[in-house]
Amino acid sequence: MVRIKLFEMYAADVLASYRAVRQRIGKHPLYVVWFIFLDLAVFGGVVWFVALVINSGEAVQYPLEVADLLFLMFMAFLGKSLLDYYHLLIERPASVFLFSQPLSRHTIVASKLLTVSVYNLALLALGLGIITGFTFLHPGLYFVIPPYLVADAIILMLLASSIGLMYSVVSSLGSWPRKIAATIMYSPMVSLVWLFTLQLRWEGWQLTQALFIVWVLSLIAVPLSSHLILEAWNTMTSSRSKLHRRLSRERRPSWLRRLVSKEAYPVYEKELKTLLRKREGVGNAITLAGFVIFAFYFYSEVDQYLELPAFAIAALPILVVGLSLFLAVVLLALIPALGAISKDGRSTWVLKSMPVRTKHIIEGKLASISVMLPFIIVFVALPVPMLAGLPPISYLFSAMGAAVMFLLAAGIGIWLGAKYPNFTESISYSPDVMTMYIVMMLALFVSAFLLLPPLAIAFADKFLGFLILILALDVACVIFILGKREAEKLLGDLEVTF
Amino acid sequence: MVMMLETRSLTKRFGDVVAVDSVSFTVNRGEIFGLLGTNGAGKTTTMKVFSCLLKPTSGQALVDGLDVVREPLEVKRRIGYMPEAPSLYDKLTGREFILMLGRLRGMPADVLGKRMDEFTHVLDLENALDMEIGSYSKGMRQRVAFASAILHRPPVLILDEPTTGLDPRFAKLVKSWIKDYTNGGNTVLMSTHVTEIAESLCDRVAIIHKGVIAGIGTVAELARMHGTSNLEDTFVKLVDTGRGGAD
């Protein structure tokens, strides 16, 4: 009986996911084709690169070994599993319908573990299938994946699912001491994976057996999570009473009056307060810091292992600066702008029913996003070229490049966010992942189109390159204004059907 | 009689679904007009059209003689809207939310402060005003939304199920407030599916069923027309005999 209930819940999750995917495909069929094409191209490129490295003989040392790749994959899927449990169970108000049924909490938790484990295994199967497909399509790509490696990958997927379950629950507990204590108690599971893969560097069936034992041990997550799940769910679905300082007067600093009109200011203030109180900035800052550290590691290590031509070595610091800036702009301008309209979700009626021009609503939202530009310049655009050992003139180019990318990202983001708003409650009204991906590629392409010519010219003539960069900034301003105007029209036409 | 609200053959479709089908009615100044209907009858859609949240597929909706499509800003200045089970900004406090709406409406700071003090006192929100809305109960959210709708004392108030989620004390308070409000010459359009509320509060009622007006008039007129003794019986009779023709 328990088994039947478990599969009932699993089937409901699968059906819901299937319908969400079908709806997404129905909404943007061409996007899906483009998305698959891009994914295959990127995946194919990686497979081709790995095959090239494996088949190139022993003359070159590689920065990463198989054990590193396995551990990286495990960590990536651990993160994915965490998010899956939040969405499927812990942050979902509708979970009340499961908890109020005459079901044991073990059954509910086990059904979610089953769902996430199967999703993860399906992704692994897809990846291995694509690799096999590429091998057939391109006979030059010769490399064999030994059976024990596949077994390791499967066990690591299952491990990521069970450890992710436990961490998603303990990270949602009501108080910090309990969160920390529970996380520490369960941390030996991750430590064991780290020990066997990265420290002891076990290989072959020895690693497979060790990981299997860890997986069996990790299943203690089911009874432990069942014990704590109600507390975690209650914490995540009910807001705590947070008091904020009483402000009865409008405080609009004089310098801001030039940038944000009186009509747009209430929207700007609301956006900024929401951003700060949701602590979205902390997550973005951590991601950005992680990327910058990785970029520098990559920059300092990669040229020792790969025999790259001189021009490629010279271009690497510039590439690192460009990618760091782009990532910062994606996190702090593109994604916020893309979700600016839809993130109000079911509260969209508030602004739509006010006697305010859409021009001022969009202005307020964009002004709150633009607050991030000085942070990008101070924390990314200036220090990254400095640390990469580039000459001082590059700091100016980097700061101006950041401004160009920022304006483009905000303009394109707000326009396409208004054109394709995503009012899906289950993902907290954040932009659709496919739309996000396509818009990101578009912003990257336009940024490269505007920034590469001044950069190339600057190698020959710095002043001329600078002038062309000013021209690029002008073009970015025009795109920003056009995007803003389109968004205004689209917001005016938006109907609040929910 | 001055007409404050009017629909002329108002139709709203969502794809193949006709939510409101060629509806025509008028609401006079100083009147409390009730839209009574089952779930999905088209009450909310009609109110959203008046609030400029939806555009009519065909026909017209006028507020104080102004077309909702042609002059939405002027229409929005004249109305106060409260949706059913209002979703507010969870990360703002009640005070910040009400202040934001007042500022968006361009209210002078002193008037805004005075009104907020007045309404929050009457609606017993003072203690919760500096807490995030996310921590409010359903009734508290409803009261904040009500305070926001009446903040600028609009000549037309559009209230979608105004007493849902309120405890009996506040439900009574809101009802008496609505009565007093129209005595000053203001107009209220409200929806409900509770016949007792419509009977006790509304000057005239339109029974809407499957997007079509099945009956319109005072409670007594409707009862006389359909040979019933109260609004509940009239409503059941009209709905059961399917005097809506949308399907």
XYZ file of C-alpha atoms in Angstrom:
745
model
C 0.000 0.000 0.000
C 2.783 2.407 0.959
C 4.509 1.535 -2.268
C 1.379 2.390 -4.271
C 1.030 5.781 -2.537
C 4.701 6.467 -3.172
C 4.280 5.803 -6.882
C 1.044 7.842 -6.957
C 2.992 10.885 -5.771
C 5.858 10.139 -8.118
C 3.425 9.825 -11.036
C 1.833 13.171 -10.121
C 5.255 14.871 -10.162
C 6.140 13.307 -13.506
C 2.801 14.353 -14.995
C 3.195 17.929 -13.714
C 6.726 18.135 -15.159
C 5.605 16.670 -18.468
C 2.782 19.223 -18.753
C 5.113 22.099 -17.819
C 7.562 21.023 -20.544
C 4.738 20.566 -23.076
C 3.397 24.021 -22.246
C 6.855 25.516 -22.645
C 7.357 23.813 -26.005
C 3.915 24.981 -27.135
C 4.757 28.542 -26.126
C 8.087 28.824 -27.929
C 8.502 25.902 -30.390
C 11.304 27.608 -32.333
C 13.126 28.454 -29.136
C 13.138 24.784 -28.210
C 14.709 23.766 -31.524
C 17.314 26.519 -31.144
C 17.914 25.559 -27.516
C 18.493 21.887 -28.396
C 20.773 22.879 -31.269
C 22.854 25.125 -29.013
C 23.045 22.497 -26.282
C 24.151 19.824 -28.723
C 26.739 22.175 -30.204
C 28.154 23.079 -26.788
C 28.082 19.480 -25.564
C 29.628 18.304 -28.837
C 32.376 20.893 -28.484
C 33.185 19.667 -24.984
C 33.179 16.010 -26.108
C 35.412 16.885 -29.040
C 37.819 18.731 -26.730
C 37.912 15.882 -24.195
C 38.519 13.329 -26.982
C 41.272 15.502 -28.399
C 42.980 15.732 -25.020
C 42.631 11.994 -24.327
C 43.948 11.007 -27.754
C 46.839 13.473 -27.820
C 49.272 11.138 -26.014
C 51.201 11.654 -22.812
C 53.195 14.713 -23.823
C 50.732 17.099 -22.216
C 49.704 17.182 -18.565
C 46.062 17.900 -17.842
C 44.773 20.163 -15.092
C 41.826 17.841 -14.451
C 41.687 14.082 -13.995
C 38.708 11.732 -14.156
C 38.282 11.852 -10.362
C 38.102 15.675 -10.496
C 35.457 15.495 -13.195
C 33.424 12.982 -11.167
C 33.566 15.178 -8.080
C 32.638 18.299 -10.067
C 29.697 16.446 -11.596
C 28.610 15.272 -8.134
C 28.709 18.831 -6.750
C 26.796 20.225 -9.733
C 24.025 17.647 -9.323
C 24.004 18.168 -5.566
C 23.183 21.842 -6.209
C 20.542 20.915 -8.779
C 18.957 18.388 -6.411
C 18.791 20.991 -3.632
C 16.837 23.344 -5.868
C 14.589 20.495 -7.048
C 13.591 19.630 -3.458
C 12.882 23.279 -2.677
C 10.577 23.553 -5.698
C 8.959 20.130 -5.361
C 8.323 20.067 -1.645
C 9.856 22.519 0.785
C 8.954 25.912 -0.700
C 5.668 24.739 -2.179
C 2.537 25.891 -0.332
C 0.572 23.136 -2.123
C 2.582 20.527 -0.170
C -0.049 21.039 2.518
C -2.247 18.676 0.508
C 0.352 15.936 0.954
C 1.036 16.590 4.625
C -2.667 16.635 5.467
C -3.275 13.195 3.939
C -3.211 10.010 6.049
C 0.306 9.273 4.800
C 3.517 8.758 6.673
C 6.051 11.534 6.124
C 8.578 8.825 5.160
C 6.423 7.989 2.150
C 6.182 11.646 1.090
C 9.923 12.202 1.440
C 10.761 8.907 -0.283
C 8.513 9.795 -3.234
C 10.368 13.091 -3.716
C 13.703 11.272 -3.444
C 12.506 8.909 -6.139
C 11.421 11.807 -8.390
C 14.707 13.693 -8.075
C 16.829 10.528 -8.416
C 15.044 9.556 -11.617
C 15.412 13.122 -13.023
C 19.132 13.036 -12.299
C 19.586 9.573 -13.790
C 17.620 10.651 -16.868
C 19.974 13.589 -17.363
C 22.991 11.320 -16.991
C 21.504 8.857 -19.498
C 20.890 11.730 -21.907
C 24.481 12.920 -21.555
C 25.927 9.442 -22.108
C 23.556 8.921 -25.035
C 24.711 12.132 -26.684
C 28.358 11.146 -26.204
C 27.643 7.787 -27.847
C 25.831 9.563 -30.661
C 28.764 11.880 -31.283
C 31.162 8.940 -31.305
C 29.089 7.284 -34.040
C 28.784 10.487 -36.028
C 32.465 11.319 -35.861
C 34.740 8.262 -35.964
C 37.751 10.465 -35.094
C 36.293 10.946 -31.624
C 37.621 7.749 -30.176
C 37.414 7.254 -26.482
C 35.965 4.496 -24.391
C 34.075 5.054 -21.167
C 34.818 2.031 -18.962
C 31.793 0.332 -17.303
C 33.010 1.117 -13.775
C 33.068 4.822 -14.653
C 29.426 4.638 -15.700
C 28.650 2.813 -12.451
C 30.472 5.555 -10.514
C 28.490 8.222 -12.329
C 25.179 6.464 -11.582
C 25.997 6.079 -7.888
C 27.117 9.696 -7.687
C 23.782 10.798 -9.189
C 21.928 8.807 -6.541
C 24.213 10.177 -3.848
C 23.630 13.748 -5.014
C 19.876 13.083 -4.785
C 19.921 11.723 -1.238
C 22.480 14.205 0.127
C 20.598 17.039 -1.636
C 17.419 15.932 0.146
C 19.036 16.182 3.541
C 20.686 19.533 2.864
C 17.523 21.059 1.428
C 15.693 20.134 4.633
C 18.378 21.171 7.131
C 19.036 24.464 5.343
C 15.341 25.295 5.769
C 15.151 24.758 9.522
C 13.888 27.563 11.751
C 17.089 28.694 13.479
C 20.719 29.080 12.494
C 22.187 26.912 15.332
C 19.904 24.031 14.263
C 20.778 24.547 10.610
C 24.501 24.504 11.351
C 24.323 21.561 13.776
C 22.289 19.422 11.346
C 24.544 20.327 8.407
C 27.656 19.369 10.380
C 26.093 16.076 11.470
C 25.404 15.074 7.890
C 28.582 16.518 6.336
C 30.598 13.210 6.592
C 28.651 11.990 3.543
C 30.119 14.698 1.299
C 33.481 14.338 3.035
C 33.569 10.612 2.178
C 32.898 11.336 -1.514
C 35.623 13.977 -1.457
C 38.001 11.574 0.342
C 37.558 8.682 -2.112
C 37.637 10.781 -5.281
C 39.952 13.739 -4.681
C 42.160 12.688 -1.776
C 42.721 8.933 -2.068
C 42.188 9.051 -5.861
C 40.737 5.547 -5.902
C 39.941 4.206 -9.316
C 38.104 1.356 -10.987
C 35.793 -0.978 -9.107
C 37.408 -0.041 -5.800
C 35.924 3.466 -6.096
C 32.590 2.021 -7.249
C 32.320 -0.200 -4.165
C 33.302 2.622 -1.812
C 30.756 5.017 -3.358
C 28.062 2.348 -3.179
C 28.621 1.974 0.571
C 28.430 5.768 0.996
C 25.164 5.807 -0.972
C 23.623 3.146 1.296
C 24.714 5.181 4.338
C 23.369 8.372 2.799
C 19.859 6.903 2.661
C 19.577 7.744 6.338
C 18.472 11.063 4.813
C 14.960 9.625 4.364
C 14.112 8.997 8.048
C 16.054 12.078 9.196
C 14.391 14.363 6.649
C 10.974 12.893 7.446
C 11.530 13.888 11.047
C 12.395 17.500 10.156
C 10.328 18.082 7.028
C 7.334 19.750 8.685
C 9.519 22.292 10.448
C 11.389 23.004 7.202
C 8.183 23.385 5.187
C 6.573 25.643 7.778
C 9.669 27.842 7.920
C 9.864 28.230 4.168
C 6.182 28.803 3.466
C 5.284 31.223 6.245
C 6.897 34.631 6.525
C 8.194 35.750 9.842
C 7.126 39.077 11.307
C 9.915 41.408 10.371
C 9.759 44.937 11.662
C 11.154 47.762 9.588
C 11.967 51.270 10.600
C 9.051 53.607 10.209
C 9.507 56.115 7.412
C 6.614 58.430 6.932
C 8.373 60.926 4.713
C 9.622 60.429 1.230
C 13.409 60.581 1.221
C 14.532 61.301 -2.277
C 18.171 62.405 -2.293
C 18.780 65.472 -4.441
C 21.238 63.698 -6.740
C 18.613 61.048 -7.438
C 16.042 63.645 -8.471
C 17.942 64.158 -11.708
C 17.907 60.448 -12.500
C 14.497 59.303 -11.265
C 11.370 61.377 -11.736
C 8.921 62.009 -8.909
C 6.332 59.737 -10.535
C 8.787 56.854 -10.908
C 10.337 57.195 -7.463
C 7.766 55.129 -5.501
C 8.295 52.240 -7.949
C 12.074 52.596 -7.696
C 11.912 52.587 -3.899
C 9.637 49.538 -3.801
C 11.902 47.600 -6.190
C 15.007 48.410 -4.212
C 13.468 47.480 -0.856
C 12.215 44.192 -2.271
C 15.650 43.436 -3.725
C 17.406 44.126 -0.431
C 14.899 42.254 1.730
C 14.880 39.201 -0.513
C 18.663 39.180 -0.198
C 19.001 38.419 -3.879
C 22.196 40.444 -3.949
C 24.005 38.062 -1.577
C 23.493 35.061 -3.847
C 24.563 37.057 -6.884
C 27.680 38.335 -5.113
C 28.685 34.793 -4.084
C 28.159 33.467 -7.627
C 30.146 36.342 -9.073
C 32.996 35.957 -6.592
C 33.094 32.213 -7.341
C 33.296 32.883 -11.046
C 36.033 35.510 -10.731
C 38.111 33.131 -8.591
C 37.594 30.352 -11.152
C 38.470 32.729 -13.993
C 41.762 33.598 -12.335
C 42.550 29.990 -11.569
C 41.808 29.140 -15.175
C 43.898 32.054 -16.417
C 46.879 31.215 -14.218
C 46.783 27.435 -14.768
C 45.566 26.762 -18.261
C 48.553 28.115 -20.194
C 50.851 25.801 -18.245
C 49.052 22.749 -19.589
C 48.020 23.685 -23.075
C 50.429 24.681 -25.783
C 48.588 27.705 -27.025
C 49.867 30.102 -29.700
C 51.304 33.415 -28.464
C 48.330 35.514 -29.592
C 45.976 33.232 -27.646
C 48.098 33.607 -24.516
C 48.010 37.413 -25.004
C 44.254 37.368 -25.501
C 43.537 35.281 -22.402
C 43.566 38.171 -19.861
C 41.238 40.181 -22.097
C 38.955 37.165 -22.404
C 38.931 36.749 -18.621
C 38.011 40.433 -18.165
C 35.298 40.216 -20.834
C 33.733 37.062 -19.414
C 33.836 38.381 -15.832
C 32.104 41.568 -16.938
C 29.524 39.658 -18.943
C 28.701 37.346 -16.057
C 28.325 40.317 -13.703
C 26.068 42.054 -16.208
C 23.972 38.909 -16.739
C 23.449 38.463 -12.987
C 22.896 42.087 -12.059
C 21.246 43.583 -15.140
C 20.027 41.044 -17.676
C 18.185 38.612 -15.397
C 16.672 41.354 -13.183
C 15.538 43.311 -16.265
C 14.120 40.186 -17.888
C 12.077 39.430 -14.783
C 11.215 43.047 -13.940
C 7.632 42.857 -15.237
C 6.703 39.318 -14.284
C 8.267 39.216 -10.818
C 5.329 41.185 -9.418
C 3.341 38.022 -10.161
C -0.158 38.089 -8.713
C 0.504 41.619 -7.412
C 0.727 42.990 -10.955
C -2.758 44.501 -10.472
C -1.326 47.010 -7.981
C 0.737 49.060 -10.424
C -1.577 48.396 -13.363
C -4.546 49.891 -11.523
C -2.686 53.060 -10.521
C -2.979 56.288 -12.526
C 0.696 56.138 -13.505
C 2.084 56.059 -17.019
C 3.829 52.826 -17.959
C 6.796 55.061 -18.790
C 7.229 55.822 -15.093
C 6.741 52.211 -13.997
C 9.472 51.027 -16.362
C 11.663 53.980 -15.399
C 11.375 53.078 -11.705
C 12.184 49.438 -12.360
C 15.170 50.239 -14.592
C 16.467 52.819 -12.120
C 16.546 50.188 -9.373
C 18.492 47.839 -11.666
C 20.908 50.632 -12.684
C 21.998 50.999 -9.058
C 24.141 47.913 -9.713
C 26.304 49.519 -12.423
C 28.653 51.347 -10.004
C 29.112 48.059 -8.092
C 30.064 46.239 -11.288
C 32.563 48.953 -12.158
C 34.124 49.074 -8.673
C 34.149 45.339 -7.894
C 34.668 43.795 -11.348
C 35.548 46.234 -14.134
C 38.470 47.863 -12.285
C 40.018 45.050 -10.173
C 39.879 42.263 -12.773
C 42.141 43.922 -15.418
C 44.357 45.131 -12.568
C 44.821 41.570 -11.271
C 45.234 40.221 -14.797
C 48.278 42.467 -15.168
C 46.845 44.612 -17.951
C 48.076 48.228 -18.457
C 46.213 51.097 -16.672
C 44.496 52.280 -19.875
C 42.652 48.972 -19.915
C 40.858 49.978 -16.665
C 39.124 52.770 -18.562
C 38.252 50.429 -21.435
C 36.968 47.842 -18.966
C 34.776 50.367 -17.103
C 33.325 51.735 -20.327
C 32.866 48.207 -21.656
C 30.923 47.379 -18.492
C 28.656 50.370 -19.113
C 28.076 49.293 -22.738
C 27.241 45.708 -21.708
C 25.033 46.925 -18.858
C 22.947 49.238 -21.042
C 22.559 46.553 -23.704
C 21.582 43.892 -21.176
C 19.088 46.144 -19.380
C 17.534 47.390 -22.641
C 17.255 43.973 -24.282
C 16.195 42.364 -20.986
C 13.359 44.774 -20.190
C 12.046 44.594 -23.762
C 11.996 40.797 -24.030
C 10.881 40.453 -20.413
C 7.817 42.553 -21.267
C 7.260 40.606 -24.484
C 7.508 37.179 -22.835
C 6.588 37.666 -19.174
C 6.560 34.448 -17.199
C 3.762 34.396 -14.639
C 4.442 30.844 -13.455
C 3.906 30.795 -9.706
C 5.776 27.523 -9.079
C 9.090 29.100 -10.140
C 8.380 32.350 -8.289
C 7.654 34.271 -11.508
C 11.331 34.205 -12.517
C 12.160 34.308 -16.236
C 11.696 31.149 -18.246
C 15.046 29.338 -18.527
C 14.863 29.078 -22.311
C 14.008 32.758 -22.757
C 16.828 33.592 -20.370
C 19.305 31.505 -22.360
C 18.317 32.978 -25.717
C 18.362 36.554 -24.404
C 21.748 35.917 -22.817
C 23.153 34.727 -26.142
C 21.631 37.744 -27.889
C 23.173 40.133 -25.355
C 26.542 38.368 -25.717
C 26.407 38.615 -29.491
C 25.452 42.313 -29.519
C 28.055 43.112 -26.835
C 30.765 41.385 -28.852
C 29.617 43.177 -32.007
C 29.884 46.566 -30.295
C 33.010 45.998 -28.206
C 35.337 43.972 -30.406
C 35.936 46.699 -33.066
C 37.069 49.400 -30.565
C 39.195 46.795 -28.805
C 40.867 45.681 -32.037
C 41.449 49.290 -33.090
C 42.874 50.152 -29.662
C 45.714 47.676 -30.224
C 46.877 49.885 -33.109
C 45.715 53.307 -31.905
C 44.494 53.714 -28.329
C 42.875 57.125 -28.836
C 40.958 56.036 -31.910
C 39.882 52.883 -30.087
C 38.637 55.065 -27.238
C 36.609 57.228 -29.632
C 35.043 54.148 -31.210
C 34.243 52.890 -27.713
C 32.348 56.144 -27.031
C 30.416 55.499 -30.239
C 29.632 51.978 -28.977
C 28.373 53.518 -25.715
C 26.079 55.794 -27.740
C 24.697 52.833 -29.663
C 24.149 50.967 -26.377
C 22.244 54.008 -25.040
C 20.018 53.979 -28.129
C 19.313 50.244 -27.698
C 18.552 50.865 -24.000
C 16.060 53.637 -24.822
C 14.429 51.601 -27.611
C 14.127 48.583 -25.327
C 12.598 50.775 -22.608
C 10.045 52.262 -25.021
C 9.029 48.845 -26.337
C 8.634 47.601 -22.774
C 6.406 50.584 -21.969
C 4.091 49.765 -24.872
C 4.002 46.069 -24.009
C 3.292 46.770 -20.335
C 0.430 49.050 -21.391
C -1.053 46.199 -23.432
C -0.554 43.595 -20.697
C -3.838 42.248 -19.360
C -4.073 41.102 -15.758
C -5.938 37.861 -16.244
C -4.801 36.280 -12.966
C -29.613 60.790 -12.429
C -25.911 60.976 -13.311
C -24.435 57.766 -14.660
C -21.061 56.947 -13.120
C -20.532 53.506 -14.607
C -21.859 52.157 -17.848
C -21.267 49.135 -20.070
C -22.512 49.010 -23.641
C -22.649 45.492 -25.114
C -19.454 44.676 -23.236
C -17.886 41.396 -24.347
C -14.670 39.841 -23.123
C -13.278 36.632 -24.585
C -10.262 34.583 -23.504
C -9.542 32.494 -26.586
C -12.672 30.436 -27.170
C -14.102 31.161 -23.738
C -16.611 34.015 -23.517
C -16.274 35.390 -19.998
C -18.640 38.337 -20.479
C -21.146 38.308 -23.313
C -22.671 41.567 -24.539
C -23.423 42.941 -21.095
C -25.120 46.349 -20.752
C -25.964 48.122 -17.513
C -25.589 51.474 -15.815
C -24.767 52.503 -12.269
C -25.906 55.905 -11.021
C -24.070 58.314 -8.780
C -24.536 57.551 -5.082
C -25.656 54.005 -5.783
C -24.367 50.708 -4.388
C -24.630 48.301 -7.266
C -24.057 44.609 -6.708
C -22.940 42.005 -9.212
C -24.255 38.704 -7.968
C -23.253 35.437 -9.552
C -21.765 32.000 -9.160
C -18.019 31.375 -9.447
C -16.859 32.037 -13.008
C -20.018 33.977 -13.885
C -18.055 36.987 -15.195
C -18.240 39.347 -12.186
C -14.493 39.732 -11.720
C -13.898 40.122 -15.463
C -16.428 42.971 -15.616
C -14.801 44.687 -12.639
C -11.325 44.244 -14.116
C -12.478 45.919 -17.322
C -13.704 48.928 -15.286
C -10.338 48.968 -13.469
C -8.391 48.985 -16.786
C -6.775 45.619 -15.988
C -8.479 43.956 -18.955
C -9.451 45.382 -22.329
C -12.889 44.647 -23.754
C -12.961 42.382 -26.808
C -15.900 44.441 -28.046
C -18.327 46.954 -26.635
C -17.549 49.763 -24.222
C -17.083 50.393 -20.542
C -17.326 53.960 -19.262
C -16.438 55.462 -15.887
C -17.853 58.950 -15.326
C -18.336 59.138 -19.081
C -14.711 58.234 -19.807
C -13.856 55.225 -21.956
C -11.599 52.745 -20.140
C -9.603 51.998 -23.303
C -9.169 55.557 -24.543
C -8.566 57.340 -21.262
C -7.246 54.773 -18.800
C -5.247 57.247 -16.689
C -8.252 59.489 -16.085
C -10.401 56.450 -15.311
C -7.830 55.152 -12.816
C -7.774 58.547 -11.072
C -11.506 58.233 -10.447
C -11.593 54.704 -9.106
C -10.406 52.754 -6.107
C -10.084 49.033 -6.779
C -9.828 46.118 -4.415
C -9.525 42.626 -5.936
C -10.758 39.426 -4.344
C -8.050 37.847 -2.130
C -5.610 40.651 -2.964
C -1.984 39.773 -3.511
C 0.199 42.595 -2.180
C 3.957 43.167 -2.086
C 5.065 40.757 0.619
C 8.425 42.383 1.233
C 7.006 45.848 1.934
C 5.458 46.777 5.246
C 1.798 47.797 5.359
C 2.847 51.421 5.889
C 5.273 51.364 2.947
C 2.650 49.785 0.705
C -0.040 52.360 1.500
C 2.454 55.242 1.236
C 3.648 53.960 -2.128
C 0.126 53.890 -3.538
C -0.626 57.349 -2.167
C 2.526 58.730 -3.764
C 1.779 57.028 -7.057
C -1.588 58.773 -6.954
C 0.213 62.062 -6.365
C -1.414 62.718 -2.985
C 0.156 65.542 -0.929
C 2.245 64.182 1.958
C 0.178 65.792 4.733
C -3.148 64.501 3.355
C -1.627 61.063 2.822
C -0.299 60.928 6.377
C -3.630 62.038 7.836
C -5.668 59.543 5.781
C -3.341 56.698 6.586
C -3.581 57.400 10.306
C -7.359 57.599 10.047
C -7.878 54.388 8.089
C -5.312 52.301 9.869
C -6.875 53.312 13.188
C -10.398 52.396 12.055
C -9.240 49.142 10.483
C -7.101 48.259 13.515
C -3.877 47.989 11.537
C -1.707 50.259 13.662
C 0.274 47.517 15.388
C 1.014 45.625 12.202
C 1.830 48.591 10.036
C 5.623 48.298 10.288
C 5.711 44.553 9.695
C 6.260 42.964 6.294
C 2.984 42.159 4.530
C 4.261 38.605 4.016
C 3.569 37.961 7.697
C -0.032 39.243 7.575
C -3.106 37.067 7.881
C -5.649 36.931 5.068
C -7.950 39.356 6.887
C -5.133 41.833 7.499
C -4.187 41.814 3.821
C -7.813 42.415 2.963
C -7.918 45.391 5.325
C -4.705 46.865 3.882
C -6.116 46.476 0.375
C -9.345 48.136 1.472
C -7.454 51.047 3.057
C -5.442 51.427 -0.189
C -8.596 51.483 -2.305
C -10.286 54.240 -0.283
C -7.128 56.216 0.508
C -7.756 58.922 -2.121
C -11.537 58.951 -1.555
C -12.385 58.024 -5.144
C -15.799 58.885 -6.572
C -16.116 55.264 -7.720
C -15.177 52.291 -5.597
C -14.876 48.868 -7.219
C -14.804 46.071 -4.662
C -14.511 42.412 -5.606
C -15.927 40.294 -2.765
C -14.996 42.945 -0.161
C -15.924 40.936 2.924
C -14.205 37.663 2.019
C -11.599 36.740 4.622
C -12.739 39.362 7.126
C -13.930 38.409 10.589
C -17.563 39.376 11.456
C -16.456 42.545 13.243
C -14.577 43.972 10.264
C -17.098 42.653 7.760
C -19.730 44.689 9.593
C -17.435 47.703 9.726
C -16.726 47.549 5.995
C -20.424 47.204 5.177
C -21.397 50.224 7.246
C -18.485 52.180 5.783
C -19.688 51.403 2.247
C -23.182 52.656 3.146
C -21.821 55.907 4.572
C -19.511 56.361 1.619
C -22.318 56.416 -0.924
C -24.328 58.816 1.229
C -21.705 61.399 0.289
C -22.528 60.969 -3.409
C -19.893 58.336 -4.193
C -20.623 55.187 -6.157
C -19.810 51.580 -5.277
C -19.741 48.622 -7.623
C -19.263 45.421 -5.675
C -19.409 41.752 -6.421
C -20.523 39.005 -4.134
C -21.937 35.533 -4.219
C -23.544 35.945 -0.820
C -27.160 36.948 -1.355
C -27.584 38.270 2.202
C -24.845 40.847 1.648
C -26.336 41.958 -1.655
C -29.802 42.138 -0.075
C -28.716 44.213 2.899
C -26.272 46.508 1.139
C -27.079 47.040 -2.527
C -29.518 49.557 -3.968
C -29.683 47.548 -7.181
C -28.380 44.148 -8.171
C -27.451 42.470 -11.458
C -27.540 38.684 -11.425
C -24.868 37.528 -13.821
C -24.682 33.954 -15.031
C -22.344 32.451 -17.638
C -21.289 35.934 -18.736
C -24.822 37.186 -19.349
C -27.055 39.390 -17.192
C -29.963 37.191 -16.162
C -31.785 39.850 -14.150
C -31.303 43.435 -13.020
C -33.150 45.746 -10.623
C -33.757 46.335 -6.943
C -34.165 43.272 -4.741
C -37.915 43.896 -4.531
C -38.263 44.384 -8.295
C -36.421 41.157 -9.011
C -38.541 39.216 -6.513
C -41.745 40.628 -8.023
C -40.624 39.877 -11.584
C -39.764 36.256 -10.807
C -42.440 35.512 -8.239
C -40.112 34.892 -5.328
C -39.937 36.139 -1.776
C -36.240 36.939 -1.418
C -33.030 37.422 -3.405
C -31.710 33.949 -2.699
C -34.764 32.319 -4.284
C -34.606 34.726 -7.226
C -30.941 33.948 -7.727
C -31.441 30.171 -7.571
C -34.406 30.374 -9.917
C -32.534 32.422 -12.510
C -29.389 30.342 -12.314
C -31.218 26.998 -12.363
C -33.359 27.966 -15.322
C -30.121 28.957 -17.072
C -31.048 32.490 -18.042
C -27.447 32.891 -19.104
C -26.837 32.095 -22.702
C -23.086 31.948 -23.078
C -22.809 28.263 -23.722
